[in-house]
Amino acid sequence: MTDVIELTVNGRTHQLDIAPDTPLLYVLRNDLELNGAKFGCGLAQCGACTVLVDGKPVRSCAYPVDAVQGRAVTTIEGLGTIENPHPVQKAFIEEQAAQCGYCINGMVMTAAALLKRNPHPDDIAIRQALAGNLCRCGTHARILRAVGRAAREMAR
Amino acid sequence: MREFDLGRAVPRTEDFPLLRGRGRYTDDIALPRQAHLYVLRSPHASARMRAIDLGAATAAPGVVAILTGKDAERDGLGTFSSAVQRKRPDGTANFVPPYRVLALDRVRHVGEPVAAVIAETLSAAKDAAELLDVDWEILPSVTDTAAASLPGTAAVWDDVPDNICFIHRVGDKAAVDAAFARARHVVAQRFRISRVAANPMEGRTALGVYDERDGRYTLYAGLQGVHRTRVELASSIFRLPTSRFRVVSPDVGGGFGMKGSAFPELALVLWAARRIGRPVKWTAERSESFIADHHARDNVSDVALALDEHGMFLALRVETVANLGAFLATMGVHVATNNLGGLAGTYTTPYLHATVTGVFSNTSATCPYRGAGRPEASYCIERIIDIAARDIGFDPVELRRRNMIPAEAMPYKTGLVFTYDSGEFEKTLDMALELADWTGVAARRAEARRRGKLYGAGLASVIEIAGGPADFPLEEAIEIRFDPTGHATVLAGTHSHGQGHETMYRQFAGHLLGLAPERVRILYGDTDAVFHGRGTFGSRSASVGGAAFVVAARKIIDKGKIIAGHLLEASALDIEFADGRFSVAGTDRTVDLAEVAVASFIPQRVPRGLELGLDARAVVTPPGPTFPNGCHVCEVEIDPETGVVKIVRYTVVDDVGRVVNPLLLKGQIHGGIAQGAGQALCEALIYDHASGQLLTGSFMDYCMPRADDLPSFAVGSNEVPAKTNPLGIKGAGEAGTVGALPAVLNAVNDALGPLGIRHFDMPATPERLWRAIRDAEAKKMPLSQ
């Protein structure tokens, strides 16, 4: 069963004829060709698929597309621009936090949401915010530092 | 000094697209008309398939094709090979199981592929797979490593009734036996090295294309090297010339050894693509990854150390049972038998002997995982040293120091397989103790105790082989091609999946050719572009890729001198090359490499008769392997009430030879420690031995280290250049894991020692620790009130 679903992603509105229970991640990747959000587990257990819905991080692999109708979806492609990357993206580069790059979407999106909600997080708050995002390359320490750096940059 | 030179802390050139979500991983590639493949897998550890009824599934909406093992047999598909052979006790070659793309009439582990459903969408394929009706006859199984070869255990393969694939012996048994007979102390312990999952965040993915016009297959997949996979698919499975295959591995979301294996799904997408005349994609779901990826480690080792009255190590005896799984992974036998030399560690132990019994079981095959036999070896030697120190009453640092190979003894032929080219083990130890403030341990222990915590400090002085194997190091290929605008493309046979090779190779280009990074493009992971390669594994890419780069660069310079001589109106013999410029010796006449490259394509600007263009390729086999080494110091606190353990400090000083890039190096060390600590503290794949079912099939059951579990690491470096590498590089990929496994468990065991616990096996999960602490305290209680 399909329905016409209207969704707004990175400021653009799309109308798609699609099964309403389709996970948002599949719609982003397969229908809108936005590949920044990654399939890591399909069970909302790793965080690689994180996108923002009305500014809050959600696991798009387990989030039905019809639940985002009328709400603003932001993916990593819409977080910053080539000329002006988001401070979190810049901080991740400055701290050399990426290795294979696969979990990085989720780390960046979760961190961006954290800093929007709490512009001055302490180390514990950063660790807690990212505790649900898995990284296998083991770059956790640099990721934590990058989020702290982004917070300081944004406070300037 | 050039920005992109060897040793500089250059930030990665890979990062910007990755941070913008513009990486290009296999699953990001979508081809027109692509169909989706879903694999129906065995729900049983061991069973006979009496029949598969496809009926209802074939007619399900969206289904394009359903393929079974019988179809594969009809189409003449072969079986995967095993790269290393060993012998059975009777001297015959080890049994190599028929590793098919789909099971024929028997399954031998949970997750074994049974049928492939190809449909218009993934959900249509999954729905149809549910309609497949397999008539199973469930058979007894074995998953427990220690039990696999016991009498009366179910045979995984009829051909191997005792489940013993091979018994491999190495070392001087008579000398070891004699040393044990005269030893003052013999310290023995059984160690269990748990089974773990590589779990790269990008699971395995494959996209297969068949081009009818060329009769050619193209595979896109996350791999650690494309050439070996191409040969394996062409020769072992399809039995066609290698030229009819192209293998492309774009951005890869982590490999850690596992993606070096050949897997049925790589062949399935190609076979299905040819059968249906459309591209076919398969993407592993995480639950599939847990049951069907190749697993790792899973050994039981009986380790005994003989010492004299002064604490000198006389001999080491190790008897290991290694669980190979139901099938042999490409490098499964390699892991169990080829890195045993690490048992010698950094010590002068004159005699060592190891016996490895490789056993089949009804589990997924085991394959290399960060370290691939190295952490297992370092764990055995470093744990038994701590146990010996405790049993006999030595200080663990002093006991190590006493037995350490002195720097002036290099090159040093150890008592088992390896000859070390270089290393300053005692200096590295001292640097680590200093960086870790080892003298402050007693105060930190007392302070933790006041807070009610059990405190432990542990160290490990470790060494591992890189760029091997020991007796025949594998070659690597580099090609450097200039284009008519003076820009270069470097084509590498290695593969980067997180290591940052694009940055590293640009540093080599800067160091050896004086090229600015923006003039260099790095290409790897495509068999149509890169002529040869072994790939990335075993901590080899920087050292062996670097060695090949040196030779290719030399060829570029040699030809460049001929052209430069022509341009500068001098003899090529008078041309010197430095910092990217050719000059006539003793003059100020110069021309830079980019100008020479541009000229090389213009007939009027090169000597008559000289072949146009500027390019060179090199295939280089190193004269010997390298031996990265280091000293890890770990400190933990355990809450006796909850069993929760916390790593509170972690220090490492590594000798990875000449450092290419401290930023990349520290990233590799951090990652290696995280994976070693993960196995030490929380990770474990658990099979239910009665049913053969995997109990840890998701991230809810399989604990991965998280941001909150790891401290920040103090990392130092003692750079001792390798003698067996032209750039002095030793390698860094596995070093962290090799040290972390023993260091963390030595710390945990140090914390438990006062409770009377002699040895506690991994993983140190809160539940296991809590039980151990409770049992130890119960033992201490008086028997009567």
PDB file of N, CA, C and O in Angstrom, chain A residues 31-89:
ATOM      1  N   ASP A  31      15.242   7.194  -2.687  1.00  0.00           N
ATOM      2  CA  ASP A  31      14.376   8.057  -3.486  1.00  0.00           C
ATOM      3  C   ASP A  31      14.934   9.460  -3.652  1.00  0.00           C
ATOM      4  O   ASP A  31      14.725  10.093  -4.677  1.00  0.00           O
ATOM      5  N   LEU A  32      15.633   9.967  -2.642  1.00  0.00           N
ATOM      6  CA  LEU A  32      16.128  11.343  -2.731  1.00  0.00           C
ATOM      7  C   LEU A  32      17.635  11.406  -3.000  1.00  0.00           C
ATOM      8  O   LEU A  32      18.188  12.489  -3.123  1.00  0.00           O
ATOM      9  N   GLU A  33      18.273  10.244  -3.092  1.00  0.00           N
ATOM     10  CA  GLU A  33      19.714  10.169  -3.363  1.00  0.00           C
ATOM     11  C   GLU A  33      20.536  10.992  -2.385  1.00  0.00           C
ATOM     12  O   GLU A  33      21.525  11.625  -2.748  1.00  0.00           O
ATOM     13  N   LEU A  34      20.087  10.997  -1.148  1.00  0.00           N
ATOM     14  CA  LEU A  34      20.876  11.614  -0.079  1.00  0.00           C
ATOM     15  C   LEU A  34      21.528  10.467   0.686  1.00  0.00           C
ATOM     16  O   LEU A  34      20.896   9.789   1.486  1.00  0.00           O
ATOM     17  N   ASN A  35      22.803  10.224   0.400  1.00  0.00           N
ATOM     18  CA  ASN A  35      23.487   9.044   0.927  1.00  0.00           C
ATOM     19  C   ASN A  35      24.303   9.319   2.188  1.00  0.00           C
ATOM     20  O   ASN A  35      25.025   8.449   2.652  1.00  0.00           O
ATOM     21  N   GLY A  36      24.204  10.544   2.712  1.00  0.00           N
ATOM     22  CA  GLY A  36      25.003  10.879   3.892  1.00  0.00           C
ATOM     23  C   GLY A  36      24.642  10.050   5.111  1.00  0.00           C
ATOM     24  O   GLY A  36      25.509   9.598   5.846  1.00  0.00           O
ATOM     25  N   ALA A  37      23.351   9.822   5.327  1.00  0.00           N
ATOM     26  CA  ALA A  37      22.916   8.953   6.430  1.00  0.00           C
ATOM     27  C   ALA A  37      23.186   7.513   6.008  1.00  0.00           C
ATOM     28  O   ALA A  37      22.915   7.134   4.881  1.00  0.00           O
ATOM     29  N   LYS A  38      23.740   6.732   6.933  1.00  0.00           N
ATOM     30  CA  LYS A  38      24.221   5.388   6.588  1.00  0.00           C
ATOM     31  C   LYS A  38      23.387   4.296   7.226  1.00  0.00           C
ATOM     32  O   LYS A  38      22.889   4.460   8.341  1.00  0.00           O
ATOM     33  N   PHE A  39      23.311   3.170   6.546  1.00  0.00           N
ATOM     34  CA  PHE A  39      22.696   1.978   7.129  1.00  0.00           C
ATOM     35  C   PHE A  39      23.770   1.243   7.926  1.00  0.00           C
ATOM     36  O   PHE A  39      24.724   0.722   7.353  1.00  0.00           O
ATOM     37  N   GLY A  40      23.600   1.219   9.238  1.00  0.00           N
ATOM     38  CA  GLY A  40      24.586   0.512  10.053  1.00  0.00           C
ATOM     39  C   GLY A  40      24.033  -0.762  10.652  1.00  0.00           C
ATOM     40  O   GLY A  40      24.708  -1.776  10.705  1.00  0.00           O
ATOM     41  N   CYS A  41      22.777  -0.704  11.124  1.00  0.00           N
ATOM     42  CA  CYS A  41      22.214  -1.901  11.759  1.00  0.00           C
ATOM     43  C   CYS A  41      20.759  -2.109  11.423  1.00  0.00           C
ATOM     44  O   CYS A  41      20.261  -3.216  11.516  1.00  0.00           O
ATOM     45  N   GLY A  42      20.033  -1.067  11.047  1.00  0.00           N
ATOM     46  CA  GLY A  42      18.616  -1.218  10.724  1.00  0.00           C
ATOM     47  C   GLY A  42      17.726  -1.389  11.936  1.00  0.00           C
ATOM     48  O   GLY A  42      16.525  -1.615  11.808  1.00  0.00           O
ATOM     49  N   LEU A  43      18.306  -1.296  13.128  1.00  0.00           N
ATOM     50  CA  LEU A  43      17.554  -1.569  14.348  1.00  0.00           C
ATOM     51  C   LEU A  43      17.681  -0.431  15.362  1.00  0.00           C
ATOM     52  O   LEU A  43      17.392  -0.615  16.538  1.00  0.00           O
ATOM     53  N   ALA A  44      18.106   0.720  14.910  1.00  0.00           N
ATOM     54  CA  ALA A  44      18.266   1.888  15.779  1.00  0.00           C
ATOM     55  C   ALA A  44      19.251   1.634  16.915  1.00  0.00           C
ATOM     56  O   ALA A  44      19.121   2.192  17.994  1.00  0.00           O
ATOM     57  N   GLN A  45      20.238   0.784  16.679  1.00  0.00           N
ATOM     58  CA  GLN A  45      21.179   0.430  17.741  1.00  0.00           C
ATOM     59  C   GLN A  45      22.579   1.013  17.550  1.00  0.00           C
ATOM     60  O   GLN A  45      23.435   0.831  18.399  1.00  0.00           O
ATOM     61  N   CYS A  46      22.860   1.642  16.407  1.00  0.00           N
ATOM     62  CA  CYS A  46      24.238   2.101  16.201  1.00  0.00           C
ATOM     63  C   CYS A  46      24.369   3.586  15.899  1.00  0.00           C
ATOM     64  O   CYS A  46      25.420   4.159  16.113  1.00  0.00           O
ATOM     65  N   GLY A  47      23.320   4.203  15.376  1.00  0.00           N
ATOM     66  CA  GLY A  47      23.339   5.649  15.192  1.00  0.00           C
ATOM     67  C   GLY A  47      23.872   6.156  13.868  1.00  0.00           C
ATOM     68  O   GLY A  47      23.838   7.366  13.608  1.00  0.00           O
ATOM     69  N   ALA A  48      24.348   5.257  12.979  1.00  0.00           N
ATOM     70  CA  ALA A  48      24.938   5.709  11.716  1.00  0.00           C
ATOM     71  C   ALA A  48      23.928   6.411  10.818  1.00  0.00           C
ATOM     72  O   ALA A  48      24.293   7.172   9.932  1.00  0.00           O
ATOM     73  N   CYS A  49      22.640   6.187  11.058  1.00  0.00           N
ATOM     74  CA  CYS A  49      21.583   6.706  10.178  1.00  0.00           C
ATOM     75  C   CYS A  49      20.968   7.985  10.708  1.00  0.00           C
ATOM     76  O   CYS A  49      19.940   8.437  10.203  1.00  0.00           O
ATOM     77  N   THR A  50      21.568   8.572  11.748  1.00  0.00           N
ATOM     78  CA  THR A  50      20.927   9.699  12.434  1.00  0.00           C
ATOM     79  C   THR A  50      20.691  10.903  11.517  1.00  0.00           C
ATOM     80  O   THR A  50      21.585  11.332  10.793  1.00  0.00           O
ATOM     81  N   VAL A  51      19.475  11.429  11.552  1.00  0.00           N
ATOM     82  CA  VAL A  51      19.148  12.700  10.900  1.00  0.00           C
ATOM     83  C   VAL A  51      18.417  13.553  11.927  1.00  0.00           C
ATOM     84  O   VAL A  51      18.047  13.065  12.999  1.00  0.00           O
ATOM     85  N   LEU A  52      18.219  14.819  11.601  1.00  0.00           N
ATOM     86  CA  LEU A  52      17.479  15.683  12.524  1.00  0.00           C
ATOM     87  C   LEU A  52      16.054  15.831  12.025  1.00  0.00           C
ATOM     88  O   LEU A  52      15.821  16.062  10.835  1.00  0.00           O
ATOM     89  N   VAL A  53      15.099  15.694  12.920  1.00  0.00           N
ATOM     90  CA  VAL A  53      13.704  15.985  12.612  1.00  0.00           C
ATOM     91  C   VAL A  53      13.283  17.102  13.560  1.00  0.00           C
ATOM     92  O   VAL A  53      13.318  16.915  14.785  1.00  0.00           O
ATOM     93  N   ASP A  54      12.969  18.242  12.995  1.00  0.00           N
ATOM     94  CA  ASP A  54      12.706  19.445  13.792  1.00  0.00           C
ATOM     95  C   ASP A  54      13.830  19.679  14.793  1.00  0.00           C
ATOM     96  O   ASP A  54      13.592  19.992  15.965  1.00  0.00           O
ATOM     97  N   GLY A  55      15.046  19.458  14.348  1.00  0.00           N
ATOM     98  CA  GLY A  55      16.213  19.755  15.176  1.00  0.00           C
ATOM     99  C   GLY A  55      16.591  18.665  16.157  1.00  0.00           C
ATOM    100  O   GLY A  55      17.605  18.753  16.825  1.00  0.00           O
ATOM    101  N   LYS A  56      15.762  17.613  16.275  1.00  0.00           N
ATOM    102  CA  LYS A  56      16.083  16.536  17.225  1.00  0.00           C
ATOM    103  C   LYS A  56      16.626  15.326  16.477  1.00  0.00           C
ATOM    104  O   LYS A  56      16.155  14.996  15.391  1.00  0.00           O
ATOM    105  N   PRO A  57      17.633  14.660  17.067  1.00  0.00           N
ATOM    106  CA  PRO A  57      18.211  13.509  16.370  1.00  0.00           C
ATOM    107  C   PRO A  57      17.262  12.312  16.407  1.00  0.00           C
ATOM    108  O   PRO A  57      16.718  11.984  17.465  1.00  0.00           O
ATOM    109  N   VAL A  58      17.057  11.693  15.259  1.00  0.00           N
ATOM    110  CA  VAL A  58      16.270  10.450  15.220  1.00  0.00           C
ATOM    111  C   VAL A  58      17.041   9.411  14.417  1.00  0.00           C
ATOM    112  O   VAL A  58      17.870   9.744  13.568  1.00  0.00           O
ATOM    113  N   ARG A  59      16.754   8.154  14.727  1.00  0.00           N
ATOM    114  CA  ARG A  59      17.375   7.036  14.011  1.00  0.00           C
ATOM    115  C   ARG A  59      16.502   6.745  12.789  1.00  0.00           C
ATOM    116  O   ARG A  59      15.449   6.120  12.907  1.00  0.00           O
ATOM    117  N   SER A  60      16.950   7.205  11.630  1.00  0.00           N
ATOM    118  CA  SER A  60      16.070   7.169  10.464  1.00  0.00           C
ATOM    119  C   SER A  60      15.839   5.756   9.939  1.00  0.00           C
ATOM    120  O   SER A  60      14.912   5.525   9.184  1.00  0.00           O
ATOM    121  N   CYS A  61      16.670   4.780  10.374  1.00  0.00           N
ATOM    122  CA  CYS A  61      16.469   3.413   9.887  1.00  0.00           C
ATOM    123  C   CYS A  61      15.246   2.776  10.506  1.00  0.00           C
ATOM    124  O   CYS A  61      14.748   1.767  10.008  1.00  0.00           O
ATOM    125  N   ALA A  62      14.765   3.341  11.622  1.00  0.00           N
ATOM    126  CA  ALA A  62      13.630   2.740  12.307  1.00  0.00           C
ATOM    127  C   ALA A  62      12.533   3.793  12.526  1.00  0.00           C
ATOM    128  O   ALA A  62      11.788   3.735  13.492  1.00  0.00           O
ATOM    129  N   TYR A  63      12.479   4.743  11.609  1.00  0.00           N
ATOM    130  CA  TYR A  63      11.542   5.861  11.764  1.00  0.00           C
ATOM    131  C   TYR A  63      10.682   5.905  10.512  1.00  0.00           C
ATOM    132  O   TYR A  63      11.190   6.164   9.413  1.00  0.00           O
ATOM    133  N   PRO A  64       9.384   5.620  10.620  1.00  0.00           N
ATOM    134  CA  PRO A  64       8.556   5.558   9.405  1.00  0.00           C
ATOM    135  C   PRO A  64       8.432   6.925   8.738  1.00  0.00           C
ATOM    136  O   PRO A  64       8.335   7.952   9.416  1.00  0.00           O
ATOM    137  N   VAL A  65       8.415   6.912   7.427  1.00  0.00           N
ATOM    138  CA  VAL A  65       8.450   8.171   6.685  1.00  0.00           C
ATOM    139  C   VAL A  65       7.209   9.011   6.960  1.00  0.00           C
ATOM    140  O   VAL A  65       7.277  10.246   6.970  1.00  0.00           O
ATOM    141  N   ASP A  66       6.074   8.373   7.221  1.00  0.00           N
ATOM    142  CA  ASP A  66       4.877   9.215   7.402  1.00  0.00           C
ATOM    143  C   ASP A  66       4.913  10.001   8.705  1.00  0.00           C
ATOM    144  O   ASP A  66       4.182  10.972   8.865  1.00  0.00           O
ATOM    145  N   ALA A  67       5.804   9.599   9.624  1.00  0.00           N
ATOM    146  CA  ALA A  67       5.914  10.332  10.889  1.00  0.00           C
ATOM    147  C   ALA A  67       6.615  11.682  10.714  1.00  0.00           C
ATOM    148  O   ALA A  67       6.616  12.495  11.643  1.00  0.00           O
ATOM    149  N   VAL A  68       7.228  11.917   9.565  1.00  0.00           N
ATOM    150  CA  VAL A  68       7.924  13.202   9.405  1.00  0.00           C
ATOM    151  C   VAL A  68       7.147  14.163   8.502  1.00  0.00           C
ATOM    152  O   VAL A  68       7.633  15.241   8.167  1.00  0.00           O
ATOM    153  N   GLN A  69       5.936  13.792   8.121  1.00  0.00           N
ATOM    154  CA  GLN A  69       5.132  14.719   7.305  1.00  0.00           C
ATOM    155  C   GLN A  69       4.908  16.002   8.091  1.00  0.00           C
ATOM    156  O   GLN A  69       4.569  15.960   9.277  1.00  0.00           O
ATOM    157  N   GLY A  70       5.099  17.103   7.428  1.00  0.00           N
ATOM    158  CA  GLY A  70       4.874  18.394   8.076  1.00  0.00           C
ATOM    159  C   GLY A  70       5.994  18.799   9.026  1.00  0.00           C
ATOM    160  O   GLY A  70       5.881  19.789   9.735  1.00  0.00           O
ATOM    161  N   ARG A  71       7.084  18.025   9.073  1.00  0.00           N
ATOM    162  CA  ARG A  71       8.209  18.379   9.946  1.00  0.00           C
ATOM    163  C   ARG A  71       9.459  18.552   9.082  1.00  0.00           C
ATOM    164  O   ARG A  71       9.519  18.061   7.967  1.00  0.00           O
ATOM    165  N   ALA A  72      10.418  19.264   9.630  1.00  0.00           N
ATOM    166  CA  ALA A  72      11.617  19.587   8.841  1.00  0.00           C
ATOM    167  C   ALA A  72      12.705  18.538   9.092  1.00  0.00           C
ATOM    168  O   ALA A  72      13.132  18.342  10.230  1.00  0.00           O
ATOM    169  N   VAL A  73      13.115  17.852   8.028  1.00  0.00           N
ATOM    170  CA  VAL A  73      14.181  16.865   8.124  1.00  0.00           C
ATOM    171  C   VAL A  73      15.488  17.511   7.667  1.00  0.00           C
ATOM    172  O   VAL A  73      15.519  18.165   6.617  1.00  0.00           O
ATOM    173  N   THR A  74      16.532  17.341   8.461  1.00  0.00           N
ATOM    174  CA  THR A  74      17.851  17.823   8.049  1.00  0.00           C
ATOM    175  C   THR A  74      18.805  16.640   8.007  1.00  0.00           C
ATOM    176  O   THR A  74      18.912  15.900   8.984  1.00  0.00           O
ATOM    177  N   THR A  75      19.464  16.467   6.875  1.00  0.00           N
ATOM    178  CA  THR A  75      20.501  15.443   6.775  1.00  0.00           C
ATOM    179  C   THR A  75      21.857  16.135   6.775  1.00  0.00           C
ATOM    180  O   THR A  75      21.942  17.365   6.687  1.00  0.00           O
ATOM    181  N   ILE A  76      22.917  15.330   6.827  1.00  0.00           N
ATOM    182  CA  ILE A  76      24.260  15.923   6.890  1.00  0.00           C
ATOM    183  C   ILE A  76      24.544  16.753   5.639  1.00  0.00           C
ATOM    184  O   ILE A  76      25.285  17.729   5.702  1.00  0.00           O
ATOM    185  N   GLU A  77      23.898  16.390   4.525  1.00  0.00           N
ATOM    186  CA  GLU A  77      24.100  17.180   3.301  1.00  0.00           C
ATOM    187  C   GLU A  77      23.557  18.598   3.467  1.00  0.00           C
ATOM    188  O   GLU A  77      23.995  19.526   2.779  1.00  0.00           O
ATOM    189  N   GLY A  78      22.577  18.760   4.374  1.00  0.00           N
ATOM    190  CA  GLY A  78      21.964  20.065   4.564  1.00  0.00           C
ATOM    191  C   GLY A  78      22.466  20.789   5.795  1.00  0.00           C
ATOM    192  O   GLY A  78      21.965  21.858   6.156  1.00  0.00           O
ATOM    193  N   LEU A  79      23.479  20.197   6.459  1.00  0.00           N
ATOM    194  CA  LEU A  79      23.939  20.779   7.724  1.00  0.00           C
ATOM    195  C   LEU A  79      24.785  22.028   7.498  1.00  0.00           C
ATOM    196  O   LEU A  79      24.686  23.005   8.215  1.00  0.00           O
ATOM    197  N   GLY A  80      25.635  21.980   6.511  1.00  0.00           N
ATOM    198  CA  GLY A  80      26.446  23.151   6.179  1.00  0.00           C
ATOM    199  C   GLY A  80      26.606  23.193   4.678  1.00  0.00           C
ATOM    200  O   GLY A  80      25.983  22.405   3.966  1.00  0.00           O
ATOM    201  N   THR A  81      27.407  24.100   4.198  1.00  0.00           N
ATOM    202  CA  THR A  81      27.668  24.150   2.758  1.00  0.00           C
ATOM    203  C   THR A  81      29.162  23.913   2.531  1.00  0.00           C
ATOM    204  O   THR A  81      29.945  23.893   3.483  1.00  0.00           O
ATOM    205  N   ILE A  82      29.531  23.756   1.269  1.00  0.00           N
ATOM    206  CA  ILE A  82      30.946  23.568   0.959  1.00  0.00           C
ATOM    207  C   ILE A  82      31.745  24.773   1.456  1.00  0.00           C
ATOM    208  O   ILE A  82      32.800  24.634   2.070  1.00  0.00           O
ATOM    209  N   GLU A  83      31.191  25.972   1.211  1.00  0.00           N
ATOM    210  CA  GLU A  83      31.911  27.185   1.595  1.00  0.00           C
ATOM    211  C   GLU A  83      31.868  27.395   3.102  1.00  0.00           C
ATOM    212  O   GLU A  83      32.785  27.953   3.695  1.00  0.00           O
ATOM    213  N   ASN A  84      30.761  26.961   3.697  1.00  0.00           N
ATOM    214  CA  ASN A  84      30.560  27.256   5.099  1.00  0.00           C
ATOM    215  C   ASN A  84      30.059  26.023   5.843  1.00  0.00           C
ATOM    216  O   ASN A  84      28.885  25.909   6.168  1.00  0.00           O
ATOM    217  N   PRO A  85      30.985  25.096   6.118  1.00  0.00           N
ATOM    218  CA  PRO A  85      30.568  23.885   6.839  1.00  0.00           C
ATOM    219  C   PRO A  85      30.107  24.224   8.251  1.00  0.00           C
ATOM    220  O   PRO A  85      30.493  25.251   8.813  1.00  0.00           O
ATOM    221  N   HIS A  86      29.272  23.363   8.800  1.00  0.00           N
ATOM    222  CA  HIS A  86      28.811  23.521  10.183  1.00  0.00           C
ATOM    223  C   HIS A  86      30.028  23.440  11.124  1.00  0.00           C
ATOM    224  O   HIS A  86      30.974  22.700  10.852  1.00  0.00           O
ATOM    225  N   PRO A  87      30.012  24.196  12.212  1.00  0.00           N
ATOM    226  CA  PRO A  87      31.157  24.150  13.153  1.00  0.00           C
ATOM    227  C   PRO A  87      31.512  22.738  13.609  1.00  0.00           C
ATOM    228  O   PRO A  87      32.686  22.437  13.860  1.00  0.00           O
ATOM    229  N   VAL A  88      30.518  21.868  13.732  1.00  0.00           N
ATOM    230  CA  VAL A  88      30.817  20.493  14.138  1.00  0.00           C
ATOM    231  C   VAL A  88      31.621  19.791  13.045  1.00  0.00           C
ATOM    232  O   VAL A  88      32.597  19.079  13.323  1.00  0.00           O
ATOM    233  N   GLN A  89      31.231  20.001  11.797  1.00  0.00           N
ATOM    234  CA  GLN A  89      31.993  19.386  10.689  1.00  0.00           C
ATOM    235  C   GLN A  89      33.426  19.909  10.689  1.00  0.00           C
ATOM    236  O   GLN A  89      34.385  19.145  10.537  1.00  0.00           O
TER     237      GLN A  89
END
